[in-house]
Each structure stands twice: as C-alpha cells, then as structure tokens.
PDB file of C-alpha atoms in Angstrom:
ATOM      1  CA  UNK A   1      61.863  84.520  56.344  1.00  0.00           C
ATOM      2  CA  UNK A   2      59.488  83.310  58.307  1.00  0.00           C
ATOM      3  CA  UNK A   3      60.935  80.437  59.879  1.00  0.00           C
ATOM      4  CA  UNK A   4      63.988  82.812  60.810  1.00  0.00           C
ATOM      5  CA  UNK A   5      61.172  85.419  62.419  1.00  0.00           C
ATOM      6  CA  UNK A   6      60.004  81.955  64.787  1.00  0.00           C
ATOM      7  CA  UNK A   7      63.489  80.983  65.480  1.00  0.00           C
ATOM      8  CA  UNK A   8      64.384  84.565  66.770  1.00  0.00           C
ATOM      9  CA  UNK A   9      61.272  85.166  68.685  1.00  0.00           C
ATOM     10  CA  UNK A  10      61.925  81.505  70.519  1.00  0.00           C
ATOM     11  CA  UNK A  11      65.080  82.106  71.387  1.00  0.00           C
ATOM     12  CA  UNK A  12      64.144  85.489  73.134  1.00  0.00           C
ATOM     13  CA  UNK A  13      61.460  84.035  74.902  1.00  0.00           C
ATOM     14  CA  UNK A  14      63.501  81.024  76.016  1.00  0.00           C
ATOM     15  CA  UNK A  15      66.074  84.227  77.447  1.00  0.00           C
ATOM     16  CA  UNK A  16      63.090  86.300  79.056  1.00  0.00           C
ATOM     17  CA  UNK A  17      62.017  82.744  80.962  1.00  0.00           C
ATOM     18  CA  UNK A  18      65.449  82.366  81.881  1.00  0.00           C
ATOM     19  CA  UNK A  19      66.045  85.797  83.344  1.00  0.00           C
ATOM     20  CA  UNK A  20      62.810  86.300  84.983  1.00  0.00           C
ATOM     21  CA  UNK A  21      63.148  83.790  87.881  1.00  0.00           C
ATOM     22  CA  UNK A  22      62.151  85.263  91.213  1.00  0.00           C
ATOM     23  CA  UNK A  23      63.302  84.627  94.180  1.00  0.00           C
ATOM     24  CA  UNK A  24      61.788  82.773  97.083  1.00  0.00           C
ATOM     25  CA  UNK A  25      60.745  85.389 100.400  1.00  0.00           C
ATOM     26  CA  UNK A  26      61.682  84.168 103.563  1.00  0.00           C
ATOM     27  CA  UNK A  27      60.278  86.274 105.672  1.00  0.00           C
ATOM     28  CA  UNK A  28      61.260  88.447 108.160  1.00  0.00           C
ATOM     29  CA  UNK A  29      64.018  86.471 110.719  1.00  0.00           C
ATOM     30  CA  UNK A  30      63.562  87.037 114.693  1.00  0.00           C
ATOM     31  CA  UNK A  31      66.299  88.940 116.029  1.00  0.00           C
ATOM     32  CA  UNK A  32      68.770  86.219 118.128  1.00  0.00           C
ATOM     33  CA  UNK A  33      70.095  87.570 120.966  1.00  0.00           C
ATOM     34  CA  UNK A  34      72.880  85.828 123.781  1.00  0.00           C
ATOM     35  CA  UNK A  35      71.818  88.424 125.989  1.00  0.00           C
ATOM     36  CA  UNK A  36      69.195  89.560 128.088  1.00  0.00           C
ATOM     37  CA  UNK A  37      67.375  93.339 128.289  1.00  0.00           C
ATOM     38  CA  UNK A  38      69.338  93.891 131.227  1.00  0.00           C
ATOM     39  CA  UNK A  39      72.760  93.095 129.991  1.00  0.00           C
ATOM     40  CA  UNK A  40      72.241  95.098 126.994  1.00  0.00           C
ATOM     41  CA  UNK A  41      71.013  98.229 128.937  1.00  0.00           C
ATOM     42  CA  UNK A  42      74.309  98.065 131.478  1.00  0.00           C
ATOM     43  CA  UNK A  43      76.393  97.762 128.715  1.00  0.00           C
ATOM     44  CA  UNK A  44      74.841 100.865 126.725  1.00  0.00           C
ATOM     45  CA  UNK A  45      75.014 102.981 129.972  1.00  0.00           C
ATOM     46  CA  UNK A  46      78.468 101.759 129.965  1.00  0.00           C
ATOM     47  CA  UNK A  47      79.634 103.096 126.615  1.00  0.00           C
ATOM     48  CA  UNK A  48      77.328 105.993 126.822  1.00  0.00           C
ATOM     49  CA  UNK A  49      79.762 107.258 129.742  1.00  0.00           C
ATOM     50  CA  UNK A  50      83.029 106.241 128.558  1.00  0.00           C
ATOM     51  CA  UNK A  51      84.962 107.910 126.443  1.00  0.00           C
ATOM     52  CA  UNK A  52      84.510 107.802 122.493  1.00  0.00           C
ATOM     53  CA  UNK A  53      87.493 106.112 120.529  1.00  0.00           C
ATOM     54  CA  UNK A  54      86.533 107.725 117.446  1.00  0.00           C
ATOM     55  CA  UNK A  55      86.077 111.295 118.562  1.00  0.00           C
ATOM     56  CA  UNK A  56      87.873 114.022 116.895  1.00  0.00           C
ATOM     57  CA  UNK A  57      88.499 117.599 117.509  1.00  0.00           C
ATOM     58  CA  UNK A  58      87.035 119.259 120.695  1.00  0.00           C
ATOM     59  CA  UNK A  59      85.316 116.190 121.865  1.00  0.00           C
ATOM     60  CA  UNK A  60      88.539 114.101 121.525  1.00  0.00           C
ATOM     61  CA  UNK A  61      89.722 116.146 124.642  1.00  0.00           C
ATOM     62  CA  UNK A  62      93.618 117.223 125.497  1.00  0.00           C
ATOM     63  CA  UNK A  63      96.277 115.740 123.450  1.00  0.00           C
ATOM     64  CA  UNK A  64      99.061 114.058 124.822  1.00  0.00           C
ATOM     65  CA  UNK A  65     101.957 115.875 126.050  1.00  0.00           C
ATOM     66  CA  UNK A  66     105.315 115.249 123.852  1.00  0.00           C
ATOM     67  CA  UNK A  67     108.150 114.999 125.667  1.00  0.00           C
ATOM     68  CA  UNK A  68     111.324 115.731 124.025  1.00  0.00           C
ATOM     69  CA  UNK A  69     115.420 115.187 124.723  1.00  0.00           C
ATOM     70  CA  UNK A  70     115.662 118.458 122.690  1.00  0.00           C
ATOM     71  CA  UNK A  71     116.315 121.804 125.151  1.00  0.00           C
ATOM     72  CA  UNK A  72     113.626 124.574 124.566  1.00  0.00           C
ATOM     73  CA  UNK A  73     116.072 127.269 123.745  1.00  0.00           C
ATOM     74  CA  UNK A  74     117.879 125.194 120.979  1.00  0.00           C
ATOM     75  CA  UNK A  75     114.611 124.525 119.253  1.00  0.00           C
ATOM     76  CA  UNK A  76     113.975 128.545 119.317  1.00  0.00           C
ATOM     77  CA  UNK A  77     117.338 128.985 118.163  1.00  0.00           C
ATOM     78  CA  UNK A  78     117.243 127.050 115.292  1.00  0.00           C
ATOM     79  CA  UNK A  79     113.674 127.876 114.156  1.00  0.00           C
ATOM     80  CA  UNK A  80     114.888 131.479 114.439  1.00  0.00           C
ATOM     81  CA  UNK A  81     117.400 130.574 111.998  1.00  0.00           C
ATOM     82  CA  UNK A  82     115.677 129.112 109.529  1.00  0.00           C
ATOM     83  CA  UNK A  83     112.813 131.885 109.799  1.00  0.00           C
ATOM     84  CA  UNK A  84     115.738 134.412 108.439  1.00  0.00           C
ATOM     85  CA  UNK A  85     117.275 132.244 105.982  1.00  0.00           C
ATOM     86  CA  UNK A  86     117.222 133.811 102.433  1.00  0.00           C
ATOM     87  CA  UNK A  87     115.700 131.346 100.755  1.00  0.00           C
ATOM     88  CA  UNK A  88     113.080 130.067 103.390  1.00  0.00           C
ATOM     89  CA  UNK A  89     109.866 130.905 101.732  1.00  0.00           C
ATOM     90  CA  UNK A  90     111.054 130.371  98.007  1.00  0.00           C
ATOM     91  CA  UNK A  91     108.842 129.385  95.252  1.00  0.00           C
ATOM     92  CA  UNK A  92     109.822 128.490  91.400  1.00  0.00           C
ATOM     93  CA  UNK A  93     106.886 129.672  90.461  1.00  0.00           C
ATOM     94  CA  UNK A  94     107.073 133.545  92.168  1.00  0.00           C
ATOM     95  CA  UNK A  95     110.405 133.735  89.374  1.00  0.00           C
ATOM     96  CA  UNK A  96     110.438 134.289  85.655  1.00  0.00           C
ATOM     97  CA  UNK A  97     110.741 131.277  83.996  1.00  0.00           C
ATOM     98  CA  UNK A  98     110.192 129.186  87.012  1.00  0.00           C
ATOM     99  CA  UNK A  99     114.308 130.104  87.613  1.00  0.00           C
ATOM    100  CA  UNK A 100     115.038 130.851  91.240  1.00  0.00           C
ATOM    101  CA  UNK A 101     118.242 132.787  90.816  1.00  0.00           C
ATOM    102  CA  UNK A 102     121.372 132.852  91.250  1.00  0.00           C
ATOM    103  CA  UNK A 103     122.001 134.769  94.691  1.00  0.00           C
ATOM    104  CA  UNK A 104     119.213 133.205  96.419  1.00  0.00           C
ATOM    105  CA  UNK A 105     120.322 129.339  95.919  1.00  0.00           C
ATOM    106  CA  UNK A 106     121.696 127.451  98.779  1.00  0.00           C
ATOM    107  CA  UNK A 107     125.635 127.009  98.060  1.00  0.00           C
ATOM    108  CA  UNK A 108     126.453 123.604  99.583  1.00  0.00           C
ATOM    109  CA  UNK A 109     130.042 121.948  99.550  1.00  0.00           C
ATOM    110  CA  UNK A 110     130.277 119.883  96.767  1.00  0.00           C
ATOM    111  CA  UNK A 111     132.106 116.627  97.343  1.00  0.00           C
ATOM    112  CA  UNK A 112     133.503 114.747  95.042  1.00  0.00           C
ATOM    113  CA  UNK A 113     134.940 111.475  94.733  1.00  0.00           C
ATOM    114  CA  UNK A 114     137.798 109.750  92.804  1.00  0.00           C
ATOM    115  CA  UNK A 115     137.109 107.958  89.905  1.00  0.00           C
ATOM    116  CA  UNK A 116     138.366 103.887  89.982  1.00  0.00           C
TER     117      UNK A 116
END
C-alpha cells in the first residue's frame, strides 16, 4: 500500500511540474509607426469632419429618395383596397379553435389539371 501511495504521489507531482511552466515576459513592444505626428493629425481632422459610415438613426442624416415606375394614385388605390379587405387583419389565434371561418376565407379559383 505503500508503494502504490509513492507511485500516485509521483505521478501527480510529475503533472503539477508539467503544468506549471510559465511563460517568458517580453516586455512591453514600442509602438511602430509608418507615419509621422503630422500625418496622423491631418488624417484624424480628416475623418473627424467627414461623414460616419456606421451612423444610424438621426446622425445617419436623410435617406435616399426611392424612385418608383409605379404612379402615386395606383399605389393609394390598391393600399385602399387591401385596407378594406375582410380578411386583412386576421389572426388564427383571435378564433375558437385557432379556425378562421368559413365567411371570412379568401375564395380563390381553384385550378385543376388533368391527370396523365
């Protein structure tokens, strides 16, 4: 029992020494730079008054205008159309047993085809 007690505590001690190796400190490096102070300060007055690619919201400014082959008055028209539509706002949920009925589906042709 003893010589299993040794064994153990050697192999143990042979995995501490293995996983306590430290690491070597460098120091800190000096900052290397291509440019000078002056190139750095025209190019951060630069991008401090440009505009910001990231921005969002208010300080994205105005959006860009969408132009559209679509006549103003057709657009109204049909978004008028579908406002009043029966079944615009339905929900399966607002219905017992999640059935919409019967008089508020949407009746569609059906097509069908001829079997080969």
């Amino acid at each position: 029992m003893n010589a299993s007690k040794i064994i153990a505590a050697a192999a143990l001690s042979i995995l501490a020494a293995a996983g306590a190796q430290a690491e070597t400190y460098e120091g800190v490096h000096a900052p290397v730079s291509a440019n000078n102070r002056a190139n750095v300060a025209a190019q951060a007055t630069e991008a401090a008054r440009s505009a910001n690619p990231y921005a969002e919201g208010y300080a994205a400014g105005p959006a860009a205008s969408l132009n559209s082959s679509v006549a103003r008055a057709t657009v109204r028209a049909e978004a008028v159309a579908t406002a009043h539509e029966a079944n615009q706002n339905l929900d399966r949920k607002a219905f017992v047993n999640s059935v919409i009925p019967a008089q508020y589906k949407i009746v569609r042709p059906v097509t069908q085809q001829a079997g080969l």
